Short mmCIF file of C-alpha atoms in Angstrom, two decimals:
data_model
loop_
_atom_site.label_atom_id
_atom_site.label_comp_id
_atom_site.label_asym_id
_atom_site.label_seq_id
_atom_site.Cartn_x
_atom_site.Cartn_y
_atom_site.Cartn_z
CA MET A 1 21.26 33.17 -7.52
CA SER A 2 20.55 30.89 -4.56
CA ASP A 3 17.79 29.11 -6.50
CA ILE A 4 20.17 28.50 -9.41
CA LYS A 5 22.81 27.20 -7.03
CA ASN A 6 20.36 24.80 -5.38
CA GLU A 7 19.20 23.57 -8.79
CA VAL A 8 22.77 22.84 -9.85
CA SER A 9 23.61 20.99 -6.63
CA LYS A 10 20.43 18.92 -6.65
CA LYS A 11 21.10 15.19 -6.72
CA THR A 12 18.97 13.48 -9.34
CA LEU A 13 18.75 9.80 -10.17
CA SER A 14 18.68 8.73 -13.78
CA LYS A 15 16.45 6.03 -15.25
CA LYS A 16 19.59 3.93 -15.64
CA ASP A 17 20.29 4.14 -11.89
CA VAL A 18 16.77 2.96 -11.04
CA ILE A 19 16.90 0.08 -13.55
CA LYS A 20 20.33 -1.02 -12.35
CA SER A 21 18.98 -1.16 -8.82
CA TRP A 22 15.94 -3.17 -9.99
CA LEU A 23 18.11 -5.70 -11.82
CA ARG A 24 20.08 -6.37 -8.67
CA TRP A 25 16.90 -7.14 -6.75
CA PHE A 26 15.31 -9.17 -9.55
CA PHE A 27 18.29 -11.52 -9.82
CA PHE A 28 19.46 -11.60 -6.20
CA ALA A 29 16.32 -11.09 -4.08
CA GLN A 30 16.34 -14.72 -2.95
CA SER A 31 20.07 -14.89 -2.25
CA ASN A 32 21.77 -14.82 1.15
CA TYR A 33 18.68 -15.51 3.23
CA ASN A 34 19.48 -15.69 6.93
CA TYR A 35 17.38 -16.35 10.01
CA GLU A 36 18.23 -13.01 11.60
CA ARG A 37 17.28 -10.58 8.82
CA LEU A 38 16.01 -12.69 5.87
CA GLN A 39 16.14 -10.44 2.75
CA SER A 40 17.89 -7.45 4.30
CA THR A 41 21.27 -8.01 2.61
CA ALA A 42 19.55 -8.43 -0.76
CA PHE A 43 17.66 -5.18 -0.12
CA SER A 44 20.86 -3.27 0.67
CA HIS A 45 22.62 -4.85 -2.31
CA SER A 46 19.86 -3.63 -4.63
CA MET A 47 20.04 -0.12 -3.18
CA LEU A 48 23.80 0.31 -3.66
CA PRO A 49 23.75 1.84 -7.19
CA VAL A 50 21.29 4.47 -5.97
CA LEU A 51 23.01 5.17 -2.66
CA LYS A 52 26.43 5.58 -4.30
CA LYS A 53 24.96 8.19 -6.61
CA LEU A 54 23.18 10.08 -3.82
CA TYR A 55 25.85 9.83 -1.13
CA PRO A 56 29.39 10.26 -2.53
CA ASP A 57 30.72 10.68 1.02
CA LYS A 58 31.82 7.25 2.29
CA GLU A 59 30.61 7.77 5.84
CA GLU A 60 27.16 8.85 4.69
CA LEU A 61 27.05 5.92 2.28
CA LYS A 62 27.98 3.49 5.03
CA GLN A 63 25.25 4.86 7.29
CA GLU A 64 22.58 4.52 4.58
CA VAL A 65 23.64 0.94 3.75
CA GLU A 66 23.39 0.01 7.42
CA THR A 67 19.92 1.58 7.55
CA HIS A 68 18.69 -0.85 4.91
CA LEU A 69 20.21 -3.87 6.67
CA ALA A 70 17.22 -3.89 9.03
CA PHE A 71 14.98 -6.96 8.97
CA PHE A 72 13.08 -7.23 5.70
CA ASN A 73 11.01 -9.96 4.07
CA THR A 74 8.33 -9.82 1.40
CA GLU A 75 7.22 -11.44 -1.85
CA PRO A 76 9.93 -10.36 -4.33
CA ILE A 77 7.77 -9.64 -7.40
CA CYS A 78 4.92 -7.46 -6.11
CA GLY A 79 6.83 -6.47 -2.98
CA CYS A 80 9.45 -4.58 -4.94
CA VAL A 81 7.17 -1.55 -5.06
CA ILE A 82 8.61 -0.95 -1.57
CA HIS A 83 12.06 -0.53 -3.09
CA GLY A 84 10.81 2.02 -5.57
CA ILE A 85 9.19 4.02 -2.76
CA THR A 86 12.37 3.79 -0.70
CA ILE A 87 14.49 5.03 -3.61
CA ALA A 88 12.20 8.04 -4.04
CA MET A 89 12.48 8.80 -0.32
CA GLU A 90 16.26 8.43 -0.38
CA GLU A 91 16.43 10.90 -3.27
CA GLU A 92 14.34 13.42 -1.31
CA LYS A 93 16.42 12.88 1.81
CA ALA A 94 19.69 13.37 -0.06
CA ASN A 95 18.33 16.69 -1.34
CA GLY A 96 17.61 18.03 2.14
CA ALA A 97 14.19 16.68 3.12
CA ASP A 98 14.70 16.71 6.89
CA GLU A 99 11.35 15.04 7.60
CA ILE A 100 12.64 11.80 6.04
CA SER A 101 14.81 9.64 8.29
CA GLY A 102 16.24 6.15 8.23
CA ASP A 103 13.80 5.07 10.92
CA GLY A 104 10.93 6.50 8.89
CA MET A 105 11.94 4.57 5.79
CA ASN A 106 12.27 1.35 7.77
CA ALA A 107 8.85 1.96 9.32
CA ILE A 108 7.29 2.22 5.86
CA LYS A 109 9.14 -0.91 4.72
CA THR A 110 7.91 -2.80 7.77
CA GLY A 111 4.35 -1.59 7.30
CA LEU A 112 4.19 -2.58 3.64
CA MET A 113 6.17 -5.82 3.48
CA GLY A 114 3.43 -7.93 5.11
CA PRO A 115 0.43 -6.73 3.04
CA LEU A 116 2.40 -6.86 -0.20
CA ALA A 117 3.66 -10.34 0.64
CA GLY A 118 0.03 -11.41 0.96
CA ILE A 119 -0.88 -9.83 -2.37
CA GLY A 120 2.21 -11.16 -4.13
CA ASP A 121 1.97 -14.74 -2.87
CA THR A 122 -1.72 -14.92 -3.70
CA LEU A 123 -1.33 -13.37 -7.14
CA THR A 124 1.85 -15.09 -8.35
CA GLN A 125 1.48 -18.51 -6.71
CA GLY A 126 -2.27 -18.77 -6.41
CA VAL A 127 -3.44 -17.26 -9.70
CA ILE A 128 -0.80 -16.67 -12.38
CA THR A 129 1.24 -19.87 -12.00
CA PRO A 130 -1.79 -22.24 -11.89
CA ILE A 131 -3.34 -20.56 -14.95
CA VAL A 132 -0.11 -20.79 -16.95
CA LEU A 133 0.33 -24.40 -15.79
CA ALA A 134 -3.19 -25.30 -16.86
CA VAL A 135 -2.52 -24.03 -20.37
CA CYS A 136 0.95 -25.57 -20.68
CA ILE A 137 0.03 -28.97 -19.22
CA GLY A 138 -2.75 -29.18 -21.79
CA LEU A 139 -0.22 -28.64 -24.58
CA THR A 140 2.00 -31.42 -23.24
CA GLU A 141 -0.73 -33.92 -22.39
CA GLY A 142 0.24 -37.36 -23.67
CA GLY A 143 3.95 -36.52 -23.73
CA ALA A 144 3.97 -35.87 -27.47
CA SER A 145 5.35 -32.32 -27.29
CA ILE A 146 7.85 -30.30 -25.27
CA ALA A 147 6.11 -27.07 -26.18
CA GLY A 148 4.37 -26.98 -22.78
CA PRO A 149 7.49 -26.73 -20.56
CA ILE A 150 9.17 -24.28 -22.92
CA LEU A 151 6.10 -22.05 -23.08
CA PHE A 152 5.70 -22.23 -19.30
CA VAL A 153 9.25 -20.98 -18.66
CA ILE A 154 8.95 -18.18 -21.25
CA ALA A 155 5.48 -17.08 -20.11
CA GLN A 156 6.41 -17.09 -16.42
CA TYR A 157 9.55 -15.08 -17.08
CA ILE A 158 7.77 -12.47 -19.20
CA ILE A 159 4.83 -12.09 -16.80
CA MET A 160 6.87 -11.94 -13.60
CA THR A 161 9.46 -9.61 -15.11
CA SER A 162 6.77 -7.23 -16.34
CA ILE A 163 5.01 -7.14 -12.97
CA SER A 164 8.27 -6.66 -11.06
CA PHE A 165 9.54 -3.85 -13.27
CA GLY A 166 6.16 -2.12 -13.26
CA MET A 167 5.85 -2.25 -9.48
CA TRP A 168 9.43 -0.98 -9.00
CA THR A 169 9.18 1.97 -11.42
CA ASN A 170 5.71 3.01 -10.23
CA GLY A 171 6.85 2.85 -6.61
CA TYR A 172 9.66 5.24 -7.51
CA LYS A 173 7.38 7.44 -9.61
CA TYR A 174 4.72 7.98 -6.94
CA GLY A 175 6.97 7.73 -3.86
CA LYS A 176 5.22 8.29 -0.54
CA LYS A 177 1.88 8.77 -2.31
CA ALA A 178 2.03 5.09 -3.26
CA VAL A 179 2.01 4.18 0.43
CA GLU A 180 -1.26 6.02 0.95
CA SER A 181 -2.80 4.42 -2.14
CA ILE A 182 -1.80 0.93 -1.03
CA LEU A 183 -3.02 1.23 2.55
CA GLN A 184 -6.16 3.33 2.16
CA GLY A 185 -9.71 2.00 1.86
CA GLY A 186 -8.83 -1.61 2.72
CA ILE A 187 -7.65 -2.17 -0.85
CA VAL A 188 -5.04 -4.72 0.27
CA ASN A 189 -7.62 -7.02 1.83
CA LYS A 190 -9.90 -6.67 -1.19
CA VAL A 191 -7.12 -7.59 -3.61
CA ILE A 192 -6.05 -10.59 -1.51
CA GLU A 193 -9.64 -11.81 -1.15
CA GLY A 194 -10.38 -11.43 -4.86
CA ALA A 195 -7.15 -13.12 -5.92
CA SER A 196 -7.74 -15.94 -3.41
CA ILE A 197 -11.19 -16.62 -4.85
CA LEU A 198 -9.84 -16.61 -8.40
CA GLY A 199 -6.95 -18.86 -7.37
CA THR A 200 -9.36 -21.32 -5.75
CA LEU A 201 -11.46 -21.45 -8.94
CA VAL A 202 -8.34 -22.06 -11.03
CA MET A 203 -7.12 -24.86 -8.75
CA GLY A 204 -10.59 -26.43 -8.80
CA GLY A 205 -10.52 -26.37 -12.60
CA LEU A 206 -7.08 -28.00 -12.61
CA VAL A 207 -8.28 -30.77 -10.32
CA GLY A 208 -11.33 -31.48 -12.49
CA ARG A 209 -9.25 -31.36 -15.68
CA PHE A 210 -6.28 -33.51 -14.78
CA ILE A 211 -7.28 -35.77 -11.85
CA ASN A 212 -9.43 -38.80 -12.60
CA LEU A 213 -11.40 -40.27 -9.70
CA SER A 214 -13.58 -43.28 -10.36
CA THR A 215 -16.03 -44.49 -7.73
CA PRO A 216 -19.19 -46.58 -7.71
CA ILE A 217 -20.94 -43.88 -5.64
CA SER A 218 -22.60 -41.65 -8.22
CA TYR A 219 -25.83 -39.97 -9.30
CA THR A 220 -27.32 -40.63 -12.72
CA SER A 221 -29.79 -38.38 -14.52
CA GLY A 222 -30.57 -39.49 -18.04
CA ASP A 223 -27.28 -39.82 -19.92
CA PHE A 224 -25.40 -37.74 -17.34
CA LYS A 225 -23.48 -39.50 -14.56
CA PHE A 226 -22.19 -37.37 -11.69
CA SER A 227 -19.73 -38.70 -9.08
CA LEU A 228 -20.79 -37.79 -5.56
CA ILE A 229 -17.41 -38.38 -3.86
CA PRO A 230 -15.85 -34.97 -4.71
CA LEU A 231 -18.97 -33.18 -3.49
CA VAL A 232 -19.13 -35.22 -0.28
CA LEU A 233 -15.39 -34.72 0.31
CA THR A 234 -15.69 -30.95 -0.20
CA LEU A 235 -18.58 -30.73 2.27
CA LEU A 236 -16.68 -32.81 4.84
CA VAL A 237 -13.61 -30.55 4.56
CA LEU A 238 -15.82 -27.46 4.94
CA PHE A 239 -17.46 -29.01 8.00
CA ALA A 240 -14.06 -29.84 9.54
CA LEU A 241 -12.83 -26.26 8.98
CA LYS A 242 -15.94 -24.82 10.64
CA LYS A 243 -15.35 -27.13 13.61
CA GLY A 244 -11.90 -25.61 14.05
CA LEU A 245 -9.73 -28.39 12.63
CA SER A 246 -6.51 -26.93 11.19
CA PRO A 247 -5.88 -27.10 7.40
CA ILE A 248 -2.63 -29.00 7.99
CA LYS A 249 -4.42 -31.76 9.93
CA ILE A 250 -7.12 -31.94 7.25
CA MET A 251 -4.48 -32.31 4.52
CA PHE A 252 -2.75 -35.06 6.50
CA ILE A 253 -6.03 -36.93 6.95
CA LEU A 254 -6.81 -36.63 3.23
CA ILE A 255 -3.37 -37.98 2.31
CA VAL A 256 -3.76 -40.97 4.64
CA VAL A 257 -7.30 -41.72 3.48
CA GLY A 258 -6.26 -41.35 -0.17
CA ALA A 259 -3.31 -43.71 0.29
CA ILE A 260 -5.40 -46.37 2.08
CA THR A 261 -8.31 -46.27 -0.37
CA GLY A 262 -5.88 -46.31 -3.31
CA ILE A 263 -4.07 -49.38 -1.97
CA LEU A 264 -7.37 -51.16 -1.36
CA GLY A 265 -8.56 -50.22 -4.85
CA LEU A 266 -11.68 -48.46 -3.64
CA PHE A 267 -11.06 -45.34 -5.79
#
């Protein structure tokens, strides 16, 4: 009888509850940023449909909302796996899992938000967006068609929505096990490194495809003429980085040199 009673009283989230929570984050993750807590209000806002279902008592609900107002900041697309994990933990906690506490959930959020921000920023901004841009700019080259911008918006929306929803639902599905999978074996660093390399290759392809640089300094072999300036510039930047010069200073120097040589008509 006691088992039947516990089964009846068990609080269970529906798929609709999880999706409703995801929609709140997807549309409002970047809203109400503040210097004190960054995305914390957006996090709590996204959790409300779930918390209201799990904690009908107003005092308990208030306490859980305040728990998720702790400092939080991550990349909103890939980082939303954290929300799925948190929802799974909240569901366990509401059903009597004493080992799960508000401090424990915030500790997991804090531990994951940095690594997932690195993965998300690298993947979405360093790989996906440049690849989609490369394709769409090619379609619009010459200004004869508006298909490029339209396709870019549609493709970005579909790709980012799919990644976000997949990360959210899988975070909820695997719960705390997802934390172990993400952190074990140095997989985070491997993903970031691999995505960074791919992103660099994509950006290099974009530069070669859409930026024209003419210079008298070149190497000729038969019918093939190869400009030496990009190679020399790349080696100089690599040398400056190895000498400890910061990337920001190098970018500033490149901008100044580019402006001067452009005005003088050297390149």
